[in-house]
């Protein structure tokens, strides 16, 4: 019995998301077709000029804009940024340092700090469990 392996394909929107680019800025032939897993891997391994240009100059999708600004996607929305931005626009925002951006960066820093604290606590708890301790340290549970 022969096995036939079907080719996995994805919609252009999914492929654009995986590539970290704004779909509407991609070439028409990319937006209008389907992308196979092999084609996606080839684009990631050896990006064509259009993909290199998009990654460098934008316009960038919201997750990329948020990462470049050091804020959450929700923080972008709270700051009124709802459209894709170019690298130049992102750099201008970094220079201008509007109040909303500073506030959202501080919020994001707090979120990262809390996540790190919880991860450390989880790691310590796992170490205590592995070493046979009961997990009760005599500390109050705030």
mmCIF file with all atom_site columns, C-alpha atoms in Angstrom:
data_model
loop_
_atom_site.group_PDB
_atom_site.id
_atom_site.type_symbol
_atom_site.label_atom_id
_atom_site.label_alt_id
_atom_site.label_comp_id
_atom_site.label_asym_id
_atom_site.label_entity_id
_atom_site.label_seq_id
_atom_site.pdbx_PDB_ins_code
_atom_site.Cartn_x
_atom_site.Cartn_y
_atom_site.Cartn_z
_atom_site.occupancy
_atom_site.B_iso_or_equiv
_atom_site.pdbx_formal_charge
_atom_site.auth_seq_id
_atom_site.auth_comp_id
_atom_site.auth_asym_id
_atom_site.auth_atom_id
_atom_site.pdbx_PDB_model_num
ATOM 1   C CA . UNK A 1 1   ? 0.000  0.000  0.000  1.00 0.00 ? 1   UNK A CA 1
ATOM 2   C CA . UNK A 1 2   ? 1.395  3.387  -0.974 1.00 0.00 ? 2   UNK A CA 1
ATOM 3   C CA . UNK A 1 3   ? 1.130  6.378  1.283  1.00 0.00 ? 3   UNK A CA 1
ATOM 4   C CA . UNK A 1 4   ? 0.334  9.730  -0.232 1.00 0.00 ? 4   UNK A CA 1
ATOM 5   C CA . UNK A 1 5   ? 1.379  12.681 1.851  1.00 0.00 ? 5   UNK A CA 1
ATOM 6   C CA . UNK A 1 6   ? -0.807 15.687 1.215  1.00 0.00 ? 6   UNK A CA 1
ATOM 7   C CA . UNK A 1 7   ? 0.880  19.041 0.885  1.00 0.00 ? 7   UNK A CA 1
ATOM 8   C CA . UNK A 1 8   ? 0.063  21.305 3.785  1.00 0.00 ? 8   UNK A CA 1
ATOM 9   C CA . UNK A 1 9   ? -1.054 24.712 2.632  1.00 0.00 ? 9   UNK A CA 1
ATOM 10  C CA . UNK A 1 10  ? -2.100 27.843 4.435  1.00 0.00 ? 10  UNK A CA 1
ATOM 11  C CA . UNK A 1 11  ? -3.915 31.024 3.628  1.00 0.00 ? 11  UNK A CA 1
ATOM 12  C CA . UNK A 1 12  ? -1.751 34.022 2.751  1.00 0.00 ? 12  UNK A CA 1
ATOM 13  C CA . UNK A 1 13  ? -2.853 35.747 5.995  1.00 0.00 ? 13  UNK A CA 1
ATOM 14  C CA . UNK A 1 14  ? -1.467 32.866 8.055  1.00 0.00 ? 14  UNK A CA 1
ATOM 15  C CA . UNK A 1 15  ? 1.773  32.826 6.091  1.00 0.00 ? 15  UNK A CA 1
ATOM 16  C CA . UNK A 1 16  ? 2.154  36.618 6.471  1.00 0.00 ? 16  UNK A CA 1
ATOM 17  C CA . UNK A 1 17  ? 1.627  36.298 10.215 1.00 0.00 ? 17  UNK A CA 1
ATOM 18  C CA . UNK A 1 18  ? 4.279  33.577 10.441 1.00 0.00 ? 18  UNK A CA 1
ATOM 19  C CA . UNK A 1 19  ? 6.652  35.744 8.391  1.00 0.00 ? 19  UNK A CA 1
ATOM 20  C CA . UNK A 1 20  ? 5.951  38.805 10.569 1.00 0.00 ? 20  UNK A CA 1
ATOM 21  C CA . UNK A 1 21  ? 4.781  41.015 7.716  1.00 0.00 ? 21  UNK A CA 1
ATOM 22  C CA . UNK A 1 22  ? 1.651  43.039 6.977  1.00 0.00 ? 22  UNK A CA 1
ATOM 23  C CA . UNK A 1 23  ? -0.419 41.071 4.450  1.00 0.00 ? 23  UNK A CA 1
ATOM 24  C CA . UNK A 1 24  ? -1.703 44.108 2.538  1.00 0.00 ? 24  UNK A CA 1
ATOM 25  C CA . UNK A 1 25  ? 1.878  45.176 1.796  1.00 0.00 ? 25  UNK A CA 1
ATOM 26  C CA . UNK A 1 26  ? 2.860  41.834 0.245  1.00 0.00 ? 26  UNK A CA 1
ATOM 27  C CA . UNK A 1 27  ? 2.886  41.335 -3.548 1.00 0.00 ? 27  UNK A CA 1
ATOM 28  C CA . UNK A 1 28  ? -0.446 40.450 -5.193 1.00 0.00 ? 28  UNK A CA 1
ATOM 29  C CA . UNK A 1 29  ? 0.734  36.961 -6.178 1.00 0.00 ? 29  UNK A CA 1
ATOM 30  C CA . UNK A 1 30  ? 1.433  36.215 -2.506 1.00 0.00 ? 30  UNK A CA 1
ATOM 31  C CA . UNK A 1 31  ? -1.965 37.559 -1.327 1.00 0.00 ? 31  UNK A CA 1
ATOM 32  C CA . UNK A 1 32  ? -3.952 35.776 -4.026 1.00 0.00 ? 32  UNK A CA 1
ATOM 33  C CA . UNK A 1 33  ? -2.545 32.278 -3.734 1.00 0.00 ? 33  UNK A CA 1
ATOM 34  C CA . UNK A 1 34  ? -1.999 29.666 -1.095 1.00 0.00 ? 34  UNK A CA 1
ATOM 35  C CA . UNK A 1 35  ? 1.337  29.003 0.544  1.00 0.00 ? 35  UNK A CA 1
ATOM 36  C CA . UNK A 1 36  ? 2.649  25.503 1.110  1.00 0.00 ? 36  UNK A CA 1
ATOM 37  C CA . UNK A 1 37  ? 4.714  24.585 4.148  1.00 0.00 ? 37  UNK A CA 1
ATOM 38  C CA . UNK A 1 38  ? 7.706  24.097 1.822  1.00 0.00 ? 38  UNK A CA 1
ATOM 39  C CA . UNK A 1 39  ? 7.204  27.544 0.280  1.00 0.00 ? 39  UNK A CA 1
ATOM 40  C CA . UNK A 1 40  ? 6.976  29.124 3.743  1.00 0.00 ? 40  UNK A CA 1
ATOM 41  C CA . UNK A 1 41  ? 10.181 27.375 4.815  1.00 0.00 ? 41  UNK A CA 1
ATOM 42  C CA . UNK A 1 42  ? 11.900 28.591 1.630  1.00 0.00 ? 42  UNK A CA 1
ATOM 43  C CA . UNK A 1 43  ? 10.718 32.178 2.266  1.00 0.00 ? 43  UNK A CA 1
ATOM 44  C CA . UNK A 1 44  ? 12.069 31.996 5.830  1.00 0.00 ? 44  UNK A CA 1
ATOM 45  C CA . UNK A 1 45  ? 15.381 30.423 4.828  1.00 0.00 ? 45  UNK A CA 1
ATOM 46  C CA . UNK A 1 46  ? 16.100 32.655 1.825  1.00 0.00 ? 46  UNK A CA 1
ATOM 47  C CA . UNK A 1 47  ? 13.752 35.667 1.844  1.00 0.00 ? 47  UNK A CA 1
ATOM 48  C CA . UNK A 1 48  ? 13.202 37.364 -1.522 1.00 0.00 ? 48  UNK A CA 1
ATOM 49  C CA . UNK A 1 49  ? 13.930 41.086 -1.809 1.00 0.00 ? 49  UNK A CA 1
ATOM 50  C CA . UNK A 1 50  ? 10.277 42.101 -1.235 1.00 0.00 ? 50  UNK A CA 1
ATOM 51  C CA . UNK A 1 51  ? 10.228 40.217 2.067  1.00 0.00 ? 51  UNK A CA 1
ATOM 52  C CA . UNK A 1 52  ? 13.559 41.663 3.212  1.00 0.00 ? 52  UNK A CA 1
ATOM 53  C CA . UNK A 1 53  ? 12.312 45.162 2.338  1.00 0.00 ? 53  UNK A CA 1
ATOM 54  C CA . UNK A 1 54  ? 9.034  44.662 4.226  1.00 0.00 ? 54  UNK A CA 1
ATOM 55  C CA . UNK A 1 55  ? 10.798 43.337 7.306  1.00 0.00 ? 55  UNK A CA 1
ATOM 56  C CA . UNK A 1 56  ? 13.235 46.248 7.267  1.00 0.00 ? 56  UNK A CA 1
ATOM 57  C CA . UNK A 1 57  ? 10.984 49.174 6.286  1.00 0.00 ? 57  UNK A CA 1
ATOM 58  C CA . UNK A 1 58  ? 7.405  48.037 6.942  1.00 0.00 ? 58  UNK A CA 1
ATOM 59  C CA . UNK A 1 59  ? 4.600  48.705 7.100  1.00 0.00 ? 59  UNK A CA 1
ATOM 60  C CA . UNK A 1 60  ? 4.644  46.351 10.062 1.00 0.00 ? 60  UNK A CA 1
ATOM 61  C CA . UNK A 1 61  ? 1.670  44.472 11.566 1.00 0.00 ? 61  UNK A CA 1
ATOM 62  C CA . UNK A 1 62  ? 0.570  45.348 15.104 1.00 0.00 ? 62  UNK A CA 1
ATOM 63  C CA . UNK A 1 63  ? 2.478  42.528 16.873 1.00 0.00 ? 63  UNK A CA 1
ATOM 64  C CA . UNK A 1 64  ? 5.724  43.713 15.262 1.00 0.00 ? 64  UNK A CA 1
ATOM 65  C CA . UNK A 1 65  ? 4.978  47.388 16.009 1.00 0.00 ? 65  UNK A CA 1
ATOM 66  C CA . UNK A 1 66  ? 4.204  46.515 19.635 1.00 0.00 ? 66  UNK A CA 1
ATOM 67  C CA . UNK A 1 67  ? 7.432  44.522 19.992 1.00 0.00 ? 67  UNK A CA 1
ATOM 68  C CA . UNK A 1 68  ? 9.538  47.283 18.434 1.00 0.00 ? 68  UNK A CA 1
ATOM 69  C CA . UNK A 1 69  ? 7.994  49.852 20.794 1.00 0.00 ? 69  UNK A CA 1
ATOM 70  C CA . UNK A 1 70  ? 8.218  47.595 23.849 1.00 0.00 ? 70  UNK A CA 1
ATOM 71  C CA . UNK A 1 71  ? 4.483  47.625 24.565 1.00 0.00 ? 71  UNK A CA 1
ATOM 72  C CA . UNK A 1 72  ? 1.551  45.217 24.289 1.00 0.00 ? 72  UNK A CA 1
ATOM 73  C CA . UNK A 1 73  ? -0.875 45.154 21.374 1.00 0.00 ? 73  UNK A CA 1
ATOM 74  C CA . UNK A 1 74  ? -3.540 46.410 23.799 1.00 0.00 ? 74  UNK A CA 1
ATOM 75  C CA . UNK A 1 75  ? -1.177 49.225 24.754 1.00 0.00 ? 75  UNK A CA 1
ATOM 76  C CA . UNK A 1 76  ? -0.961 50.245 21.101 1.00 0.00 ? 76  UNK A CA 1
ATOM 77  C CA . UNK A 1 77  ? -4.746 50.434 20.928 1.00 0.00 ? 77  UNK A CA 1
ATOM 78  C CA . UNK A 1 78  ? -4.905 52.467 24.140 1.00 0.00 ? 78  UNK A CA 1
ATOM 79  C CA . UNK A 1 79  ? -2.343 54.805 22.599 1.00 0.00 ? 79  UNK A CA 1
ATOM 80  C CA . UNK A 1 80  ? -4.501 55.226 19.504 1.00 0.00 ? 80  UNK A CA 1
ATOM 81  C CA . UNK A 1 81  ? -2.242 53.227 17.171 1.00 0.00 ? 81  UNK A CA 1
ATOM 82  C CA . UNK A 1 82  ? -4.589 51.077 15.116 1.00 0.00 ? 82  UNK A CA 1
ATOM 83  C CA . UNK A 1 83  ? -2.886 51.085 11.720 1.00 0.00 ? 83  UNK A CA 1
ATOM 84  C CA . UNK A 1 84  ? 0.344  49.396 10.627 1.00 0.00 ? 84  UNK A CA 1
ATOM 85  C CA . UNK A 1 85  ? 3.402  51.620 11.003 1.00 0.00 ? 85  UNK A CA 1
ATOM 86  C CA . UNK A 1 86  ? 6.605  51.867 8.998  1.00 0.00 ? 86  UNK A CA 1
ATOM 87  C CA . UNK A 1 87  ? 10.001 51.557 10.630 1.00 0.00 ? 87  UNK A CA 1
ATOM 88  C CA . UNK A 1 88  ? 10.420 55.320 10.144 1.00 0.00 ? 88  UNK A CA 1
ATOM 89  C CA . UNK A 1 89  ? 7.145  56.034 11.996 1.00 0.00 ? 89  UNK A CA 1
ATOM 90  C CA . UNK A 1 90  ? 8.149  53.683 14.816 1.00 0.00 ? 90  UNK A CA 1
ATOM 91  C CA . UNK A 1 91  ? 11.522 55.405 15.164 1.00 0.00 ? 91  UNK A CA 1
ATOM 92  C CA . UNK A 1 92  ? 9.786  58.811 15.215 1.00 0.00 ? 92  UNK A CA 1
ATOM 93  C CA . UNK A 1 93  ? 7.531  57.633 18.071 1.00 0.00 ? 93  UNK A CA 1
ATOM 94  C CA . UNK A 1 94  ? 10.574 56.402 19.986 1.00 0.00 ? 94  UNK A CA 1
ATOM 95  C CA . UNK A 1 95  ? 12.173 59.833 19.574 1.00 0.00 ? 95  UNK A CA 1
ATOM 96  C CA . UNK A 1 96  ? 9.019  61.773 20.488 1.00 0.00 ? 96  UNK A CA 1
ATOM 97  C CA . UNK A 1 97  ? 8.351  59.569 23.529 1.00 0.00 ? 97  UNK A CA 1
ATOM 98  C CA . UNK A 1 98  ? 4.673  60.493 23.882 1.00 0.00 ? 98  UNK A CA 1
ATOM 99  C CA . UNK A 1 99  ? 3.178  60.133 27.339 1.00 0.00 ? 99  UNK A CA 1
ATOM 100 C CA . UNK A 1 100 ? 1.055  57.113 26.362 1.00 0.00 ? 100 UNK A CA 1
ATOM 101 C CA . UNK A 1 101 ? 4.155  55.266 25.098 1.00 0.00 ? 101 UNK A CA 1
ATOM 102 C CA . UNK A 1 102 ? 6.079  55.879 28.313 1.00 0.00 ? 102 UNK A CA 1
ATOM 103 C CA . UNK A 1 103 ? 3.069  54.744 30.370 1.00 0.00 ? 103 UNK A CA 1
ATOM 104 C CA . UNK A 1 104 ? 2.583  51.578 28.289 1.00 0.00 ? 104 UNK A CA 1
ATOM 105 C CA . UNK A 1 105 ? 6.296  50.744 28.400 1.00 0.00 ? 105 UNK A CA 1
ATOM 106 C CA . UNK A 1 106 ? 6.203  51.041 32.202 1.00 0.00 ? 106 UNK A CA 1
ATOM 107 C CA . UNK A 1 107 ? 3.121  48.806 32.307 1.00 0.00 ? 107 UNK A CA 1
ATOM 108 C CA . UNK A 1 108 ? 4.806  46.236 30.063 1.00 0.00 ? 108 UNK A CA 1
ATOM 109 C CA . UNK A 1 109 ? 7.962  46.318 32.202 1.00 0.00 ? 109 UNK A CA 1
ATOM 110 C CA . UNK A 1 110 ? 5.824  45.627 35.276 1.00 0.00 ? 110 UNK A CA 1
ATOM 111 C CA . UNK A 1 111 ? 4.133  42.712 33.526 1.00 0.00 ? 111 UNK A CA 1
ATOM 112 C CA . UNK A 1 112 ? 7.513  41.216 32.547 1.00 0.00 ? 112 UNK A CA 1
ATOM 113 C CA . UNK A 1 113 ? 8.859  41.686 36.078 1.00 0.00 ? 113 UNK A CA 1
ATOM 114 C CA . UNK A 1 114 ? 5.820  39.951 37.595 1.00 0.00 ? 114 UNK A CA 1
ATOM 115 C CA . UNK A 1 115 ? 6.057  37.087 35.074 1.00 0.00 ? 115 UNK A CA 1
ATOM 116 C CA . UNK A 1 116 ? 9.730  36.617 35.972 1.00 0.00 ? 116 UNK A CA 1
ATOM 117 C CA . UNK A 1 117 ? 8.891  36.639 39.686 1.00 0.00 ? 117 UNK A CA 1
ATOM 118 C CA . UNK A 1 118 ? 6.200  33.999 39.219 1.00 0.00 ? 118 UNK A CA 1
ATOM 119 C CA . UNK A 1 119 ? 8.490  31.857 37.083 1.00 0.00 ? 119 UNK A CA 1
ATOM 120 C CA . UNK A 1 120 ? 11.197 32.028 39.755 1.00 0.00 ? 120 UNK A CA 1
ATOM 121 C CA . UNK A 1 121 ? 8.656  31.104 42.449 1.00 0.00 ? 121 UNK A CA 1
ATOM 122 C CA . UNK A 1 122 ? 7.488  28.162 40.344 1.00 0.00 ? 122 UNK A CA 1
ATOM 123 C CA . UNK A 1 123 ? 11.084 27.025 39.816 1.00 0.00 ? 123 UNK A CA 1
ATOM 124 C CA . UNK A 1 124 ? 11.807 27.216 43.565 1.00 0.00 ? 124 UNK A CA 1
ATOM 125 C CA . UNK A 1 125 ? 8.619  25.324 44.346 1.00 0.00 ? 125 UNK A CA 1
ATOM 126 C CA . UNK A 1 126 ? 9.598  22.588 41.881 1.00 0.00 ? 126 UNK A CA 1
ATOM 127 C CA . UNK A 1 127 ? 13.077 22.358 43.413 1.00 0.00 ? 127 UNK A CA 1
ATOM 128 C CA . UNK A 1 128 ? 11.567 22.033 46.908 1.00 0.00 ? 128 UNK A CA 1
ATOM 129 C CA . UNK A 1 129 ? 9.235  19.294 45.710 1.00 0.00 ? 129 UNK A CA 1
ATOM 130 C CA . UNK A 1 130 ? 12.113 17.415 44.040 1.00 0.00 ? 130 UNK A CA 1
ATOM 131 C CA . UNK A 1 131 ? 14.269 17.587 47.166 1.00 0.00 ? 131 UNK A CA 1
ATOM 132 C CA . UNK A 1 132 ? 11.491 16.036 49.239 1.00 0.00 ? 132 UNK A CA 1
ATOM 133 C CA . UNK A 1 133 ? 10.501 19.097 51.209 1.00 0.00 ? 133 UNK A CA 1
ATOM 134 C CA . UNK A 1 134 ? 6.857  19.469 52.099 1.00 0.00 ? 134 UNK A CA 1
ATOM 135 C CA . UNK A 1 135 ? 6.649  22.919 50.499 1.00 0.00 ? 135 UNK A CA 1
ATOM 136 C CA . UNK A 1 136 ? 5.762  24.607 53.775 1.00 0.00 ? 136 UNK A CA 1
ATOM 137 C CA . UNK A 1 137 ? 8.373  27.169 54.622 1.00 0.00 ? 137 UNK A CA 1
ATOM 138 C CA . UNK A 1 138 ? 6.723  28.758 57.623 1.00 0.00 ? 138 UNK A CA 1
ATOM 139 C CA . UNK A 1 139 ? 6.085  31.968 55.679 1.00 0.00 ? 139 UNK A CA 1
ATOM 140 C CA . UNK A 1 140 ? 2.661  33.521 55.716 1.00 0.00 ? 140 UNK A CA 1
ATOM 141 C CA . UNK A 1 141 ? 0.793  33.373 52.453 1.00 0.00 ? 141 UNK A CA 1
ATOM 142 C CA . UNK A 1 142 ? 0.065  37.114 52.116 1.00 0.00 ? 142 UNK A CA 1
#
